PDB file of C-alpha atoms in Angstrom:
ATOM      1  CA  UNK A   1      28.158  30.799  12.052  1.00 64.00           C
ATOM      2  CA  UNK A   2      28.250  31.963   8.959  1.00 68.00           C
ATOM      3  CA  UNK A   3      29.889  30.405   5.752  1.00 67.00           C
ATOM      4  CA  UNK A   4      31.458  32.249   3.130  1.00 68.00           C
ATOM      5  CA  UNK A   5      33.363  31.593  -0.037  1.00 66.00           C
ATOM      6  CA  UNK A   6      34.716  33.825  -3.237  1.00 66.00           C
ATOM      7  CA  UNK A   7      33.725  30.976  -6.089  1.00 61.00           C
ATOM      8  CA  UNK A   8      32.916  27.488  -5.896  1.00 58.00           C
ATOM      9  CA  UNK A   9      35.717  26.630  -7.716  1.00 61.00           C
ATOM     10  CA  UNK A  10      38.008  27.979  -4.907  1.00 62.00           C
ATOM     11  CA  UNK A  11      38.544  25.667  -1.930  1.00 62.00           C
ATOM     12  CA  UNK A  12      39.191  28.456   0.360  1.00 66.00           C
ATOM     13  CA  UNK A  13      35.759  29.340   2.630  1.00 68.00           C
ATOM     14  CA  UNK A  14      36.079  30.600   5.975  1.00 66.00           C
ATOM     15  CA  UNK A  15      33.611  30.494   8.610  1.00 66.00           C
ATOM     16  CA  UNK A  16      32.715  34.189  10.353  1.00 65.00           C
ATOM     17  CA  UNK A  17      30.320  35.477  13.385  1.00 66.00           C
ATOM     18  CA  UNK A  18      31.072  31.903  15.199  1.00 69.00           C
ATOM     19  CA  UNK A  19      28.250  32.727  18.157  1.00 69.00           C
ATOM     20  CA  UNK A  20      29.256  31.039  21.309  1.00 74.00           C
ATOM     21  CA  UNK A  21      26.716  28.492  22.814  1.00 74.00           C
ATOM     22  CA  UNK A  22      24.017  30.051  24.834  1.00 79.00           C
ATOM     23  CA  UNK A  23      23.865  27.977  28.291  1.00 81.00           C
ATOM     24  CA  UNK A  24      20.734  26.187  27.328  1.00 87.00           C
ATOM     25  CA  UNK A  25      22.727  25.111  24.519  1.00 81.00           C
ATOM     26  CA  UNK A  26      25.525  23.821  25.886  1.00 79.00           C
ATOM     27  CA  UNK A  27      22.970  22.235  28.304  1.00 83.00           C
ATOM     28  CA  UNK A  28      21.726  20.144  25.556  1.00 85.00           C
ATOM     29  CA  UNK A  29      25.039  19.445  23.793  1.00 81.00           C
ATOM     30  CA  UNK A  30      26.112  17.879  27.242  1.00 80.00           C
ATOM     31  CA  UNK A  31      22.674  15.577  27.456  1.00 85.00           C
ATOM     32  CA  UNK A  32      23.275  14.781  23.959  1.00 85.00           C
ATOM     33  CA  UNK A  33      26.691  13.595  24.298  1.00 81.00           C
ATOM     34  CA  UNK A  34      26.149  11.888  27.361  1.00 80.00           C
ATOM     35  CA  UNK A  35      24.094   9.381  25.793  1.00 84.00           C
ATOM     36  CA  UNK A  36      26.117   9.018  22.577  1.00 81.00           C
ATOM     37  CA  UNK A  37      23.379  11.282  20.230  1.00 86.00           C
ATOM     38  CA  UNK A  38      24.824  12.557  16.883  1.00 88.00           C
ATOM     39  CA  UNK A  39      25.316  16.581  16.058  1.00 85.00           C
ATOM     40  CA  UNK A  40      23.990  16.974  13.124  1.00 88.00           C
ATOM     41  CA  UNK A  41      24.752  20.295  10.912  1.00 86.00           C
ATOM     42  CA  UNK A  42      22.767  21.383   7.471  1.00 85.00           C
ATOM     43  CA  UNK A  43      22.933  23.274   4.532  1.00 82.00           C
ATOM     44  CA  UNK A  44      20.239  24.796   2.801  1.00 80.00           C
ATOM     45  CA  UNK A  45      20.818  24.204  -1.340  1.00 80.00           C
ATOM     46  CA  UNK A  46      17.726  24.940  -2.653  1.00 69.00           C
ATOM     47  CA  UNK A  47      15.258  27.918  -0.593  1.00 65.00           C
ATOM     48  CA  UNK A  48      11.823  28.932  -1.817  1.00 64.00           C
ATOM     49  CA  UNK A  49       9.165  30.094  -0.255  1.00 68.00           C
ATOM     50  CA  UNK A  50       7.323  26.847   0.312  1.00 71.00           C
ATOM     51  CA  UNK A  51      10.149  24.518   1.105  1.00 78.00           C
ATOM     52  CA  UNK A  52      13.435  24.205   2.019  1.00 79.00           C
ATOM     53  CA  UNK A  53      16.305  21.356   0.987  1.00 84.00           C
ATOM     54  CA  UNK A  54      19.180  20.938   2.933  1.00 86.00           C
ATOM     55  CA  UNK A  55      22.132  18.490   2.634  1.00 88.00           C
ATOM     56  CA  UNK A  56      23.783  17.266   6.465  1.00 89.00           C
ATOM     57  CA  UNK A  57      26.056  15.842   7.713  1.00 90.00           C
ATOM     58  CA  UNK A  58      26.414  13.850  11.374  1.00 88.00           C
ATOM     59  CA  UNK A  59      29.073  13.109  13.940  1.00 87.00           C
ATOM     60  CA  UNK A  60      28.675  11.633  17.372  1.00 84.00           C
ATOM     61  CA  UNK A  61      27.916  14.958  20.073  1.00 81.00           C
ATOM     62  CA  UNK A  62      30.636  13.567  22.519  1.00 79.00           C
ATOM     63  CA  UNK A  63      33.508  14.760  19.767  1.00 80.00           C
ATOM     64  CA  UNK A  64      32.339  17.888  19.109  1.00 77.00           C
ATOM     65  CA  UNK A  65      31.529  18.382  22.918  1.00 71.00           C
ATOM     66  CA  UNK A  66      35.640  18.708  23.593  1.00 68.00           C
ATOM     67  CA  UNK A  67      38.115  21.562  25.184  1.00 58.00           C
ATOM     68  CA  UNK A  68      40.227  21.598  22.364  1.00 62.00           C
ATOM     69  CA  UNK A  69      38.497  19.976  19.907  1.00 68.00           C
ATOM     70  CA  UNK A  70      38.399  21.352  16.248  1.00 75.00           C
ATOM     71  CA  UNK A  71      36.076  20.552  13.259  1.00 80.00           C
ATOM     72  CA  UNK A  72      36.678  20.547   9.580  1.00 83.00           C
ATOM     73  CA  UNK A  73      33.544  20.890   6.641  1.00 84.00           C
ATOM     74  CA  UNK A  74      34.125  20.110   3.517  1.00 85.00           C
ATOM     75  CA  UNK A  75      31.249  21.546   0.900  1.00 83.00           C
ATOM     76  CA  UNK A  76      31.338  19.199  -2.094  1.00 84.00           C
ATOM     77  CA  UNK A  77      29.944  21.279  -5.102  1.00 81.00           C
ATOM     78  CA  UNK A  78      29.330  20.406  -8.295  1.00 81.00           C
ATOM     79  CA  UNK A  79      31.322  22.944  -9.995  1.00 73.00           C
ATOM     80  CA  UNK A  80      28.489  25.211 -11.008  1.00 77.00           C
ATOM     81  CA  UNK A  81      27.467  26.771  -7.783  1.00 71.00           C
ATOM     82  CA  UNK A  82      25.085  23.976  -6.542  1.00 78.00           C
ATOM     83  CA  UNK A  83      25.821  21.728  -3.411  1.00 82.00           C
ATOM     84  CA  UNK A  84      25.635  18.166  -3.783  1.00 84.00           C
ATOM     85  CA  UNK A  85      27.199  17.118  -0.340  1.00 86.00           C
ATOM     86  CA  UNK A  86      28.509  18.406   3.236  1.00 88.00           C
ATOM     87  CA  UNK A  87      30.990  16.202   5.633  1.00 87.00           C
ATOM     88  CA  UNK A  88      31.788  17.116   9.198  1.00 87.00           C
ATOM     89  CA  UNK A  89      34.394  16.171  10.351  1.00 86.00           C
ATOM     90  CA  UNK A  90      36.212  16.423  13.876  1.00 83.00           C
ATOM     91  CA  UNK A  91      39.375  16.526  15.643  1.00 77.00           C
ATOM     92  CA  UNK A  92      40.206  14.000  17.248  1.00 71.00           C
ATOM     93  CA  UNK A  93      37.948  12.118  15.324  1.00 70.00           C
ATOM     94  CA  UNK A  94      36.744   9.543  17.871  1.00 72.00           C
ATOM     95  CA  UNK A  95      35.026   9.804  20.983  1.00 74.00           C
ATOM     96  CA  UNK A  96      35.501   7.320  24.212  1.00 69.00           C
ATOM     97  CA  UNK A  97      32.107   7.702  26.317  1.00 66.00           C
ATOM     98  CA  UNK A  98      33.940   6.724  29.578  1.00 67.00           C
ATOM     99  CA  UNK A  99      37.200   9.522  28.968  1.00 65.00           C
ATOM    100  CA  UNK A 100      33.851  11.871  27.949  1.00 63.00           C
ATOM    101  CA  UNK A 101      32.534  11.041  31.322  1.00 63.00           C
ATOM    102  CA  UNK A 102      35.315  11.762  33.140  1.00 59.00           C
ATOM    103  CA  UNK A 103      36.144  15.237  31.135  1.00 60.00           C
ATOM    104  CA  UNK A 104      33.228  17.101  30.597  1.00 60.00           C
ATOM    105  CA  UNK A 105      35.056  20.178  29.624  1.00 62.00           C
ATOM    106  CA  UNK A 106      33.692  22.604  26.987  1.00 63.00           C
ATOM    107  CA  UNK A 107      35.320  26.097  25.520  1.00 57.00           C
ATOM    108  CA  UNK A 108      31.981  27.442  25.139  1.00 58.00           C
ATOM    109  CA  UNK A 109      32.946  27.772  21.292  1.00 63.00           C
ATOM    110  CA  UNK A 110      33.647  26.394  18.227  1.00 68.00           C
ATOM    111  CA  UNK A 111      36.950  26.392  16.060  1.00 72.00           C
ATOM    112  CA  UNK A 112      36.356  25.065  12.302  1.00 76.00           C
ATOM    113  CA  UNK A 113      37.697  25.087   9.063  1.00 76.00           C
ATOM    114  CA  UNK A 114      35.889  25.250   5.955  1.00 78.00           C
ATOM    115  CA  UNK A 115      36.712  24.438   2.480  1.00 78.00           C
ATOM    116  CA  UNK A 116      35.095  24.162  -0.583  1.00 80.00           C
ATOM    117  CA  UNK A 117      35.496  21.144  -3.086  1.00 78.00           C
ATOM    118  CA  UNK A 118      34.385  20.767  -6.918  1.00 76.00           C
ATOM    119  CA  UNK A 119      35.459  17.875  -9.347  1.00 77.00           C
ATOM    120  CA  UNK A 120      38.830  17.885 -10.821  1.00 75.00           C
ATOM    121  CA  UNK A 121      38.651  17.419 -14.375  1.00 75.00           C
ATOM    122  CA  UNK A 122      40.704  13.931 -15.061  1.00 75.00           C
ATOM    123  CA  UNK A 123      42.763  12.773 -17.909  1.00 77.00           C
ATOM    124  CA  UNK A 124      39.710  10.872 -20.501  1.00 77.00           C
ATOM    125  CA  UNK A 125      40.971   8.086 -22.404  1.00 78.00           C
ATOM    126  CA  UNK A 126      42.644   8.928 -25.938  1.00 80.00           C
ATOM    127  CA  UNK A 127      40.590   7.556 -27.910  1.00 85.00           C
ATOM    128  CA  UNK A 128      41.451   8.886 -30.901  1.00 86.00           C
ATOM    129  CA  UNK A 129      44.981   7.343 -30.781  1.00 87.00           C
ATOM    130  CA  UNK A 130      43.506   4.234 -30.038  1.00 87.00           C
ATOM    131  CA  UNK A 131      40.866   3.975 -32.934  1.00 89.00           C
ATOM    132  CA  UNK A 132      43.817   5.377 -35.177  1.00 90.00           C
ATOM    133  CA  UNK A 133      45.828   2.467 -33.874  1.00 90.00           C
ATOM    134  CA  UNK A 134      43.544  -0.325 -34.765  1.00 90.00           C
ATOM    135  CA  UNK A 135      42.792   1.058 -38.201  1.00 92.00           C
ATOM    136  CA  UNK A 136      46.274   0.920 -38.813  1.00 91.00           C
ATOM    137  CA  UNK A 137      46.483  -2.965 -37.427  1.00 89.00           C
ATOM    138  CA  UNK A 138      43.683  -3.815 -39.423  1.00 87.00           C
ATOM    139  CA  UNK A 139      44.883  -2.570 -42.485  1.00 85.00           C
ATOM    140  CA  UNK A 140      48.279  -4.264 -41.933  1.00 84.00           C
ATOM    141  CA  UNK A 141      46.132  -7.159 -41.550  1.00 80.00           C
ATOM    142  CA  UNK A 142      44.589  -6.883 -44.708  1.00 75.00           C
ATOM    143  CA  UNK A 143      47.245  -6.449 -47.054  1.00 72.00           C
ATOM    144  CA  UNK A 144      48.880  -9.290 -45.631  1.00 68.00           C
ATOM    145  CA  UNK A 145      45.857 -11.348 -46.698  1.00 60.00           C
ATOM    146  CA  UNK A 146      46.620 -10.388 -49.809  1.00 61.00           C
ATOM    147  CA  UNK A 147      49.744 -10.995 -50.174  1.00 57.00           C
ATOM    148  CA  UNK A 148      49.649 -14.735 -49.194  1.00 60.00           C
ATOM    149  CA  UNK A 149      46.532 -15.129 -51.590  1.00 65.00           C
ATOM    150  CA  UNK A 150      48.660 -17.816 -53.515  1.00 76.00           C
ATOM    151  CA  UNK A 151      47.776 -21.559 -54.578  1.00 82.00           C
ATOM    152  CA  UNK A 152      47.720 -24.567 -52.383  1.00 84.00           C
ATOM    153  CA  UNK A 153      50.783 -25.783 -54.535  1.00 83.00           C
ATOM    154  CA  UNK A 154      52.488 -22.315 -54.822  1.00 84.00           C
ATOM    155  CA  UNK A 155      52.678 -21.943 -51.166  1.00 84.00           C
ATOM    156  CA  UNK A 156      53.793 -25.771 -50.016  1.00 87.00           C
ATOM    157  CA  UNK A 157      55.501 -26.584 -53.118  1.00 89.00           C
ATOM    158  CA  UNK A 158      58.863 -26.954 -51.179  1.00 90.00           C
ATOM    159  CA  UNK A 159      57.140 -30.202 -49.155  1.00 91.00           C
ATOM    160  CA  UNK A 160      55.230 -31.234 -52.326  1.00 91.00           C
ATOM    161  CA  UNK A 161      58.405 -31.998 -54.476  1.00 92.00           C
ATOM    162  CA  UNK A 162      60.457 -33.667 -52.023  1.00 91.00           C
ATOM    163  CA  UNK A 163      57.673 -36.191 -51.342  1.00 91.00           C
ATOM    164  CA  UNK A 164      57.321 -36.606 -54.804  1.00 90.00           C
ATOM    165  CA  UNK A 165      60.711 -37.396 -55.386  1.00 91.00           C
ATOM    166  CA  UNK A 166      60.798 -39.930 -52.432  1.00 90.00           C
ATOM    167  CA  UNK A 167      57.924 -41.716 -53.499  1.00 90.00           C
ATOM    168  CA  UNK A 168      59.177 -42.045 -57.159  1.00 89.00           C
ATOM    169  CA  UNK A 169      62.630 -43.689 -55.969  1.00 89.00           C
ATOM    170  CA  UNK A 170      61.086 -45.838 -54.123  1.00 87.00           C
ATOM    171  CA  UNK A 171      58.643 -47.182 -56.431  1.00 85.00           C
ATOM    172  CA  UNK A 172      61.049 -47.844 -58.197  1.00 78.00           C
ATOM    173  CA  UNK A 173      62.261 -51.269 -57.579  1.00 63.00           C
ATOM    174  CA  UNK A 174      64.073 -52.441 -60.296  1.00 56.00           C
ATOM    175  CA  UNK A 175      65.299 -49.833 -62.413  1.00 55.00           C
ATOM    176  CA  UNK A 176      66.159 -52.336 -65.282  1.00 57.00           C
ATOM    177  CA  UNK A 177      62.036 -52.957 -65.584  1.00 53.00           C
ATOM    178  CA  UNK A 178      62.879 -56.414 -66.117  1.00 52.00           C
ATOM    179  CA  UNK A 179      60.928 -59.857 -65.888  1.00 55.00           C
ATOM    180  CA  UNK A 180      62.275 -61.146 -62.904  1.00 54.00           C
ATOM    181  CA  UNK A 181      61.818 -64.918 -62.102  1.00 55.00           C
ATOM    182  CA  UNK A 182      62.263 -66.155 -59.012  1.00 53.00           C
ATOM    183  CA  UNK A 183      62.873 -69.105 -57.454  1.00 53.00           C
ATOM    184  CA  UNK A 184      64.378 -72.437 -58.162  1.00 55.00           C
ATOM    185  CA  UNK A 185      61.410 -73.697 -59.046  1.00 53.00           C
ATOM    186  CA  UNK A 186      61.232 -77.737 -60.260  1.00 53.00           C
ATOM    187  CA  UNK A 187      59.770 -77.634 -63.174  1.00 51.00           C
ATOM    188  CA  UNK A 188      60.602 -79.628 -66.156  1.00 52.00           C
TER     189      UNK A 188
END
């Protein structure tokens, strides 16, 4: 069929002049399915006169080869009109070899859904706040530094003193300063 879309930036697409499958066709779908082959569907992105590139996608023949089966292709764009990728994919999405066996039912047909996806622009980092933020912090930083730039004795004065005192008092023995003789000594 035929694939059409108003804008790659527009998910809708819709899929016109679905040709049924000639018999020969559906001939070959069946072989393929019956030994668990992959359908395979492309896109041509880039066409010249020389050579062709396509993007594809793949699903197992036995789960397109269904009654009421439906697939679904997304078209993954790049948001400026080129494709970058295709995915098939089907409904139900698996496919049982022996249930295919024993149903080997076909509508002769195809019923998909197309949609077009491009990337979603996402929220970026805010920088900006964040640079602001640790200009601020480093600043803060700063003038703190120079606010404690203060001698060793200006900033621990209050255990300096106390120490100070302690160790005077208790040098401090006798507080008379007196000769003091001990002892009962013998002497003469």
């Amino acid at each position: 069929g035929i694939l059409t879309f108003k804008s790659f930036k527009s998910p809708d697409a819709r899929m016109i002049d679905q040709v049924k499958l000639s018999s020969e066709q559906l001939k070959n779908l069946d072989v393929l399915s019956s030994v668990g082959g992959l359908y395979r569907i492309r896109i041509p992105v880039a066409v010249s006169n020389s050579n062709n590139t396509y993007v594809s996608s793949f699903v197992k023949a036995c789960s397109v080869y269904r009654l009421n089966s439906t697939d679904e292709i997304f078209i993954h764009t790049d948001g400026i009109a080129n494709v970058l990728s295709i995915w098939l994919v089907t409904n139900p999405p698996y496919c049982d070899q022996n249930e295919f066996e024993q149903d080997r039912r076909f509508a002769n047909g195809f019923v998909t859904v197309a949609s077009v996806r491009s990337p979603q622009a996402t929220p970026s980092p805010d920088t900006q706040d964040y640079i602001r933020m640790m200009e601020e912090q480093s600043r803060s930083k700063s003038e703190q530094g120079k606010t404690e730039n203060k001698s060793f004795f200006a900033k621990y004065w209050m255990y300096i003193v106390p120490a100070f005192i302690f160790m005077m008092l208790m040098s401090q023995d006798n507080p008379q300063g007196g000769n003091r003789e001990g002892g009962s000594g013998g002497g003469e």
